[in-house]
Structures are given as C-alpha cells and as structure tokens.
Short mmCIF file of C-alpha atoms in Angstrom, two decimals:
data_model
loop_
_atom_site.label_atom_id
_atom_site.label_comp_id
_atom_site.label_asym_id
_atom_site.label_seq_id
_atom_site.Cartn_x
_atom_site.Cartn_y
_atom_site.Cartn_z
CA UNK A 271 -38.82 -14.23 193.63
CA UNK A 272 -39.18 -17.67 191.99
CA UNK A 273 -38.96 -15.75 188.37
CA UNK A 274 -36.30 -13.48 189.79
CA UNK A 275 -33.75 -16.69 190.76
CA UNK A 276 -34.33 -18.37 187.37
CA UNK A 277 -33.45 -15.27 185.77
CA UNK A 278 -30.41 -14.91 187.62
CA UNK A 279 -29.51 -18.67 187.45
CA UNK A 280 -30.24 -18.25 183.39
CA UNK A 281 -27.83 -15.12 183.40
CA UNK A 282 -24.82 -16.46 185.07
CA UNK A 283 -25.45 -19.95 183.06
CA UNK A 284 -25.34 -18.37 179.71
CA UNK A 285 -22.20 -16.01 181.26
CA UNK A 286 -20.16 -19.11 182.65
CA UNK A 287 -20.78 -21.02 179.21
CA UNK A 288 -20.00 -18.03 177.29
CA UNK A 289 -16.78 -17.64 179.40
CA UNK A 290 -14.08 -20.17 177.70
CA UNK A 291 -14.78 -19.10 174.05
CA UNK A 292 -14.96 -15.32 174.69
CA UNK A 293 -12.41 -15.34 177.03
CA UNK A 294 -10.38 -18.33 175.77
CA UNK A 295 -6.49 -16.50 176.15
CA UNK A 296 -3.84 -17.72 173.59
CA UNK A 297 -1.02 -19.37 174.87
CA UNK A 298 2.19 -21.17 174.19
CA UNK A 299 3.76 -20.23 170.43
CA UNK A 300 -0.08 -18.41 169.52
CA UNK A 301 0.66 -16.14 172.09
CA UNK A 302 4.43 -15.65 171.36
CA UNK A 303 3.93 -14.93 167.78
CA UNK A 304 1.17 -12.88 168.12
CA UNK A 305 2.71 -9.90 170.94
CA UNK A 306 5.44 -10.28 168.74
CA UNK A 307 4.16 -10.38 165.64
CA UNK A 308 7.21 -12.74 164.21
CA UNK A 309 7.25 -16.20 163.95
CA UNK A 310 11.14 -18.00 164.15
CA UNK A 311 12.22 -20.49 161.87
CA UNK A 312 14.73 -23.03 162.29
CA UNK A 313 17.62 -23.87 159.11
CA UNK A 314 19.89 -25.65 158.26
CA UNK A 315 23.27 -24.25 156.35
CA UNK A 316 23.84 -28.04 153.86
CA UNK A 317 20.57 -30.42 154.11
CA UNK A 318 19.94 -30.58 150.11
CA UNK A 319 16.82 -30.07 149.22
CA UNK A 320 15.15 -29.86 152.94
CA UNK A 321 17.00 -26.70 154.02
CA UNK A 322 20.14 -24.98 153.10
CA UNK A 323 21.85 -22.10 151.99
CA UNK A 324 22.10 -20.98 148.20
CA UNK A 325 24.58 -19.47 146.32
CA UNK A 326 23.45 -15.51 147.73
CA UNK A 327 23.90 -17.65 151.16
CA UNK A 328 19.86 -17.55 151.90
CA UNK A 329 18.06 -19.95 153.06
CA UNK A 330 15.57 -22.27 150.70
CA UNK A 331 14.82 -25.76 150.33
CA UNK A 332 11.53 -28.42 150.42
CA UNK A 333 10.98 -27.85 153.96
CA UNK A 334 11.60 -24.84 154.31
CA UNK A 335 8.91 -24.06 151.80
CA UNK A 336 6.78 -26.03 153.67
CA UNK A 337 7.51 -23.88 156.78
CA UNK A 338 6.61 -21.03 155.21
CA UNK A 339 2.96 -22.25 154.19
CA UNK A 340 2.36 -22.78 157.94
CA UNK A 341 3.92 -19.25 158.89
CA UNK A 342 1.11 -18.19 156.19
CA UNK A 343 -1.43 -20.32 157.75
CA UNK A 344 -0.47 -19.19 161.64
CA UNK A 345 -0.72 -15.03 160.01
CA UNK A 346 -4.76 -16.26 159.18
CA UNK A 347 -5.19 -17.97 161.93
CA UNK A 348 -4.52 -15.07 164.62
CA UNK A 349 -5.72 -12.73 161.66
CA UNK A 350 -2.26 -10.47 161.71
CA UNK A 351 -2.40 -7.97 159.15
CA UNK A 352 1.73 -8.65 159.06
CA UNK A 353 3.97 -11.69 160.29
CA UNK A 354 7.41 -11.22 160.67
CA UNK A 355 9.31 -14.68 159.46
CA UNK A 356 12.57 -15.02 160.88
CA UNK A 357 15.18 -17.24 160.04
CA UNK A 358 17.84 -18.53 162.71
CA UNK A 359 20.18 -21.43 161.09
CA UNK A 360 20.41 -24.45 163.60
CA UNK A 361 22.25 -27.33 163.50
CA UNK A 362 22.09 -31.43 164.34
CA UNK A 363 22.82 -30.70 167.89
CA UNK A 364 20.98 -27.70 168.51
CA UNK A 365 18.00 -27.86 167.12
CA UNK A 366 16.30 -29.47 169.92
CA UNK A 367 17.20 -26.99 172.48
CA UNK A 368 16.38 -24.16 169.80
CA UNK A 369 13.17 -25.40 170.08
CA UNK A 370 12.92 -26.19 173.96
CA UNK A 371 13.98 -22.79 175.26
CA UNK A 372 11.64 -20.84 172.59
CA UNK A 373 14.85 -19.31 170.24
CA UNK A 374 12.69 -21.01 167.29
CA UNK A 375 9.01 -21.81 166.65
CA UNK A 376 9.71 -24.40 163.92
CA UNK A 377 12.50 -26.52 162.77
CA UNK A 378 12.50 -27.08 158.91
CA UNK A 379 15.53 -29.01 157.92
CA UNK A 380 15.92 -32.97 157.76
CA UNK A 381 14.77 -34.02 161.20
CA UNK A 382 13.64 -37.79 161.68
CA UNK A 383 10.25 -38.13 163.76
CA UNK A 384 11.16 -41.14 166.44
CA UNK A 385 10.10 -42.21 169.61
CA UNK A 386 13.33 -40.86 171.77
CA UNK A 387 12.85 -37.44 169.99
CA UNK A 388 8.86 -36.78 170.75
CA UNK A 389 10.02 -36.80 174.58
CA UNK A 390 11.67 -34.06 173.55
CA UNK A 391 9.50 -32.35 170.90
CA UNK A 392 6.66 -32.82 168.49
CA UNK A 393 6.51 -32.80 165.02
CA UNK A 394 4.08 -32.52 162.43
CA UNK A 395 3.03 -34.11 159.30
CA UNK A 396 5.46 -36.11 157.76
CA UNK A 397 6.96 -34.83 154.59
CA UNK A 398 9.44 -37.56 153.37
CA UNK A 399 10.20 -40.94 154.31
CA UNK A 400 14.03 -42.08 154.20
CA UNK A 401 16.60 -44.93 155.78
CA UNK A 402 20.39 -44.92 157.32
CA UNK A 403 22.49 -45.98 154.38
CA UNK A 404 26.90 -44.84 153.83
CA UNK A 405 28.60 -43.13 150.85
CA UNK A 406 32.04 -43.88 150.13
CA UNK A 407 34.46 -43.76 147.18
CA UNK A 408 33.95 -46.59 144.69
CA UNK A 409 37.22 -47.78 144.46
CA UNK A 410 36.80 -48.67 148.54
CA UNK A 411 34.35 -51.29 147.34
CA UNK A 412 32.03 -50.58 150.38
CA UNK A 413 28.34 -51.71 149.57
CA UNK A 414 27.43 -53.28 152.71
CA UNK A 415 27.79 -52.79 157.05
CA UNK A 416 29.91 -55.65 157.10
CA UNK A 417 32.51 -54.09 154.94
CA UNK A 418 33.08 -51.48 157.42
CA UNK A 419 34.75 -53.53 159.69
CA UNK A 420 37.76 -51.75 160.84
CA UNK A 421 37.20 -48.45 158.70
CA UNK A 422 37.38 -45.30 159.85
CA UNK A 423 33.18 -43.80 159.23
CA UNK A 424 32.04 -40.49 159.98
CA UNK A 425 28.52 -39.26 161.05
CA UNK A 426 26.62 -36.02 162.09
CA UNK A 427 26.89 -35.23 165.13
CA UNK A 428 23.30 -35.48 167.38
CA UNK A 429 21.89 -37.52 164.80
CA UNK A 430 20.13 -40.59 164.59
CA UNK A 431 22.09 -42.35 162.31
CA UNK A 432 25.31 -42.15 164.40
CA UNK A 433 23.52 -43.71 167.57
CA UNK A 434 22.56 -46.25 165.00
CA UNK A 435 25.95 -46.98 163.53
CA UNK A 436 27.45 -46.84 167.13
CA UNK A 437 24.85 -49.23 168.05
CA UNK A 438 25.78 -51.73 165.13
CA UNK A 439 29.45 -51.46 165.57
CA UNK A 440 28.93 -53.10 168.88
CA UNK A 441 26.30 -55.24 168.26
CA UNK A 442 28.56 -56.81 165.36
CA UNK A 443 32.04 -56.03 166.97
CA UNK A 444 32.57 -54.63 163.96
CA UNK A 445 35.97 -52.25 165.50
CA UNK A 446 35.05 -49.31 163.31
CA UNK A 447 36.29 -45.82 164.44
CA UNK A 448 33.22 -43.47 164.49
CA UNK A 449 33.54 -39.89 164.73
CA UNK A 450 31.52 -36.94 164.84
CA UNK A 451 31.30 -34.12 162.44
CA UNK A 452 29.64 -30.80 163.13
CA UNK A 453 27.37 -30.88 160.06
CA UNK A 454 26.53 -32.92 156.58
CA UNK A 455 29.20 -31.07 154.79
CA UNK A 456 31.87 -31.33 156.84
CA UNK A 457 31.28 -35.17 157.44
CA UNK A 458 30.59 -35.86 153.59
CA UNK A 459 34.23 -33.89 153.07
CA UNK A 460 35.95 -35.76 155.10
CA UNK A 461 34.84 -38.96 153.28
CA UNK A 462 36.32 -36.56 149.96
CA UNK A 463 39.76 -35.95 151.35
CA UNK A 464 39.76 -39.71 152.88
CA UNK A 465 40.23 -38.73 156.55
CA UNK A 466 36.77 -41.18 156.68
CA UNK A 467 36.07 -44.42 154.85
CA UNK A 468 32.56 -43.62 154.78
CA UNK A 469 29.85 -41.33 155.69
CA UNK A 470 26.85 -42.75 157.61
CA UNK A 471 23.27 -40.43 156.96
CA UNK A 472 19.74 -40.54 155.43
CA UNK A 473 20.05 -42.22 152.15
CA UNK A 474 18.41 -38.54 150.66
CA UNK A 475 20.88 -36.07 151.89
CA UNK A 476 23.87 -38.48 150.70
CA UNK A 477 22.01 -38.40 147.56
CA UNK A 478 22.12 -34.86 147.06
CA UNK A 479 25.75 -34.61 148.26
CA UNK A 480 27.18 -36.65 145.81
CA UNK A 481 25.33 -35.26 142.99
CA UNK A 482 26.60 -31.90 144.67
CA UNK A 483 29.81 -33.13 144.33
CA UNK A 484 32.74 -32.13 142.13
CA UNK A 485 33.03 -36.00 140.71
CA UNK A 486 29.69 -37.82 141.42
CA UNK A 487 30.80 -40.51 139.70
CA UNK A 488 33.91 -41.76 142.49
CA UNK A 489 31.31 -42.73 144.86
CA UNK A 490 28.29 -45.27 145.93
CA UNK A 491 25.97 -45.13 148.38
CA UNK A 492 25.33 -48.15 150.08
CA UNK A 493 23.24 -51.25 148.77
CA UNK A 494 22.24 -52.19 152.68
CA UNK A 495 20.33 -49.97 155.06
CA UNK A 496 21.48 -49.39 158.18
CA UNK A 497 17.56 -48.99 159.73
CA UNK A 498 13.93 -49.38 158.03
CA UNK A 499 12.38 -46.25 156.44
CA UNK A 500 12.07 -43.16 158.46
CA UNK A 501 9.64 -40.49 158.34
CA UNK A 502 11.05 -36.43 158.60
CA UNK A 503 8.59 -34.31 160.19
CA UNK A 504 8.67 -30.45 160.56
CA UNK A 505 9.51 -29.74 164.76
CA UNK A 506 7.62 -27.81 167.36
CA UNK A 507 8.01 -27.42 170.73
CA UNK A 508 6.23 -30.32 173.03
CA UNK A 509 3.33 -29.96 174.70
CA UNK A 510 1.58 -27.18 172.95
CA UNK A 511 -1.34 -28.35 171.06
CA UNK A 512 -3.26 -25.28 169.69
CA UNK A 513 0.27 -24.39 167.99
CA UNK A 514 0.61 -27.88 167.07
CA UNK A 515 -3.53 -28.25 165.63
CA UNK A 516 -2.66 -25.16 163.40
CA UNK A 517 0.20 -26.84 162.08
CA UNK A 518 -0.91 -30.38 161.17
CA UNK A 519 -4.11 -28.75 159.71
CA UNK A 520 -2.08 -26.20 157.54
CA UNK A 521 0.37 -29.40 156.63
CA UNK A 522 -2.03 -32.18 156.00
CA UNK A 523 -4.06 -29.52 153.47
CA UNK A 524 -1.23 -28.49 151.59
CA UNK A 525 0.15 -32.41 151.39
CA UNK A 526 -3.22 -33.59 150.01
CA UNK A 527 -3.66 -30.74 147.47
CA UNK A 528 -1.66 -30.76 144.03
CA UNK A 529 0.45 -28.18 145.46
CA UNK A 530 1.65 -30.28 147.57
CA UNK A 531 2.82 -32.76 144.75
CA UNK A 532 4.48 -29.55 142.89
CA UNK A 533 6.25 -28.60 145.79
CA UNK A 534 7.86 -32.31 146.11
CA UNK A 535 8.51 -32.33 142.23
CA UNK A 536 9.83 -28.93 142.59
CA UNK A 537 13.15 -29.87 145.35
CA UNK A 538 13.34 -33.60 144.23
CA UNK A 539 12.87 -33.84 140.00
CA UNK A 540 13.96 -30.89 138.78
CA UNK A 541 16.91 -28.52 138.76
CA UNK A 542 17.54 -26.47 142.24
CA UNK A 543 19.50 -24.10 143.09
CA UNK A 544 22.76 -22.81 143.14
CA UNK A 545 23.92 -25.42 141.07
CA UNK A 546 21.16 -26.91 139.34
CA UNK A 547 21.83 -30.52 140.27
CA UNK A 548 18.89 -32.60 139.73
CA UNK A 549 18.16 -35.49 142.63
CA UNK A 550 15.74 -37.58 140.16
CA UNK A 551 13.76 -38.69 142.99
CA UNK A 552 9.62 -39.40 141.98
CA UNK A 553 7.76 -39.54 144.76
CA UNK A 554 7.56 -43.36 145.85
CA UNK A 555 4.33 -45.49 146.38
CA UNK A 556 4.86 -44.73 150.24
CA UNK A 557 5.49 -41.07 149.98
CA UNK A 558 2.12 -40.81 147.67
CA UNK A 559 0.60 -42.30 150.55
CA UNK A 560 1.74 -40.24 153.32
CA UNK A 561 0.79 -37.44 151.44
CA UNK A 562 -2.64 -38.86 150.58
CA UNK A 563 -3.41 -39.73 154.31
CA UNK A 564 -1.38 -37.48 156.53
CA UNK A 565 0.44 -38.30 160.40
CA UNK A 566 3.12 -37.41 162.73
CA UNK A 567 2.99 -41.34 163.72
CA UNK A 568 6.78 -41.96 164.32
CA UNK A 569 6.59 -45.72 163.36
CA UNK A 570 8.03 -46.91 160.13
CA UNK A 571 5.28 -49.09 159.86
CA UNK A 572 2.68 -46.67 159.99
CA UNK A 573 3.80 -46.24 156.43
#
C-alpha cells in the first residue's frame, strides 16, 4: 500500500506541476489576436515621420514600421501561419479609448509615455525622446513663452502639450487664448492662415510641419521649451503583461540591432515620402542611448 500511495502522490505531483505550462490558456490581446487571427493597429492621418498618411492616402511612418516588427514578432510568437494587420486611423483624443475598449491592439503614432497616461495604458520601449516647444511666423518675433502673452496659440486637442500650455498660461497669467484643434494639421494651419499666433506641440512634429510646408522659411520654432525631454512609446492596453513581454522583447531587439539605427536614419535623415522633405535629424547622444539600453520608464530623467 505504502508503494501504491507514493505512486499515486508521485502521479498527481508531476500532473499538478505539469498543469500551468500545458494548460497555461492565452489571454488578454494573445488570445484576441490569435481566434482572430488579426492584430489592429492604431494611426495617425499627419504625425510626420511617426505615422501618417502618404500621397496614395496609406498609412507609413517610423512607428508605424516599428509596429509592424512587433505584429511580425506576435505572428512567431503564437506560431500563426498568417496574421491579419489591420489599420484603424485614431486620433489625439481617441486613441486612449481605442485602446481601452479593444478597437486597437497598438497605437503607433506620436504618443508621449507619462505618468497620468500609464493609469490609463502601457507603453513599450521608447522610440524617440522630444520636448513642448511653438512654431509661429517669423515676422511675429515669438522665440520664447513670455512672448505669448496675450496671443491667440493653438494646440492638439487631448494632448499633453495643451494641458501644459494651459498650465503655464496660469501659472504666469500670461492671458493667452488657447484653443483646441482636432489634429496637427489643422492646428499647424491655423497658425498658416493666422487665426493662431502660434502652435504649441513636440518640437519633432513642428519640425516636420514646417519643412512640410509651402514656405518653410516664414516660420521658427521656439528657442524655449515648454517641458524637459519626453520619451514616445508605442501603446497597449493596461494590465496585460504577456501582450506587453512580447512587445518590449520584440522592441528592445530591434532598437539594439543596426536595424534599428536604419530604421531611425530611414524617417529622420533622409527623404520620405510623398514629398521627399528631409527632417535632418541624427540621432542625439540620448536617443543612442535609449536605443542602446531600452525602457518604458516615463521619467525624463531616466534618460
């Protein structure tokens, strides 16, 4: 009897133990993707180079690209023969809730990783570090926050650059008139037809609207930032780490790899599409290290 219960005992050990990794069920986004063999991809219709349309009005950009690497990386993972990439175009305000309620898997645009937003969501690996800074016509003479006193400035709507300009225009009584605009290129035109003085945003994507622009030459971006640098992260939905592990491992090996450098040379120091404006942007000291040593930390100074 003695060798009978250890036997048994032995049996339904080496069962229970074998339970979690045999039976170990996929969940969250794994799950999603895989019964529906499609993963969903958030873009963005102006964020130059991150994510936007080109001139046959599909979308491409730096993060995007990105995006896709992971899509490859998720097909391996659950070992799909096929995965379905889908692209549904978000914007500022609804990308977050894209991502809550499960419409998209990823967000791949120009999305800042901060504290207030992983309550929300998480992000992955960072893939470019930026600051608040304005553009406005030259001949405004606008370089720094204190000349906005009393201007009319516009900013994207659910961003974080027009809580921050909000923030300053009260902490410095500074009377401007702040309003919303649906997107980048609607806020950047109204700065163009001057119904805005200026047009408060991450120093990059003001970068590549002006050099986007029909006379790059009327404007300046500003001298002063608005907030210290800011690390962009891809988005995924909160709370959901074997999505998330697959992610930041498919991220931080293409970021370390020279592909990762071509892919950043690629949007940033040479010609993209549909215009072939050029941003001239070499990856900085700080980028080179973000790359080399990869995290979703959220704090500038991580960096």
């Amino acid at each position: 009897m003695r060798l009978r219960d250890a036997f048994l005992l032995a049996a339904v050990t080496a069962l229970t133990a074998g339970a979690p990794a045999r039976g170990q069920e996929l969940t969250g986004t794994l799950k999603k993707v895989k019964e529906s063999g499609a993963i969903t991809i958030g873009t963005r219709d102006s964020s130059v180079p991150f994510s936007y349309l080109d001139g046959d009005q599909k979308p491409v950009g730096y993060a995007l690209d990105i995006c896709l690497k992971v899509a490859d990386a998720v097909k391996t993972h659950l070992k799909l023969d096929k995965l379905d990439v889908k692209f549904n175009p978000v914007t500022s305000a609804t990308r977050i809730p894209l991502i809550a309620n499960g419409t998209i898997d990823l967000e791949c645009g120009s999305t800042t990783n901060n504290a207030d937003r992983q309550k929300q969501a998480a992000f992955t690996n960072t893939h470019f570090l930026t600051a608040t800074r304005f553009v406005a016509k030259k001949d405004k003479g606008l370089t720094k926050t204190d000349d906005l006193k009393g201007r009319t400035v516009v900013s994207t709507s659910g961003t974080t650059n027009i809580r921050q300009i909000n923030e300053i225009n009260t902490a410095r009584s500074l009377g401007m008139k702040i309003l919303p605009a649906k997107d980048h290129a609607e806020a950047f035109l109204m700065v163009e037809t001057g119904r805005a003085d200026a047009f408060v945003m991450d120093d990059v994507l003001l970068a590549s609207l002006v050099a986007g622009s029909k006379t790059p030459d009327a404007y300046a971006i500003s001298s002063e930032a608005q907030s210290k640098p800011e690390p962009y992260g891809i988005m995924l939905r909160k709370d959901d780490a074997p999505f998330k592990a697959v992610v930041d491992e498919a991220t931080a090996a293409l970021y370390k790899s020279p592909e990762g450098k071509a892919l950043y040379e690629k949007w940033f120091t040479q010609a993209i599409p549909p215009r072939g404006i050029n941003l001239k942007l070499p990856m900085s000291e700080a980028m080179q290290k973000a790359f080399a040593n990869p995290s979703d930390s959220a704090d500038p100074a991580a960096y």
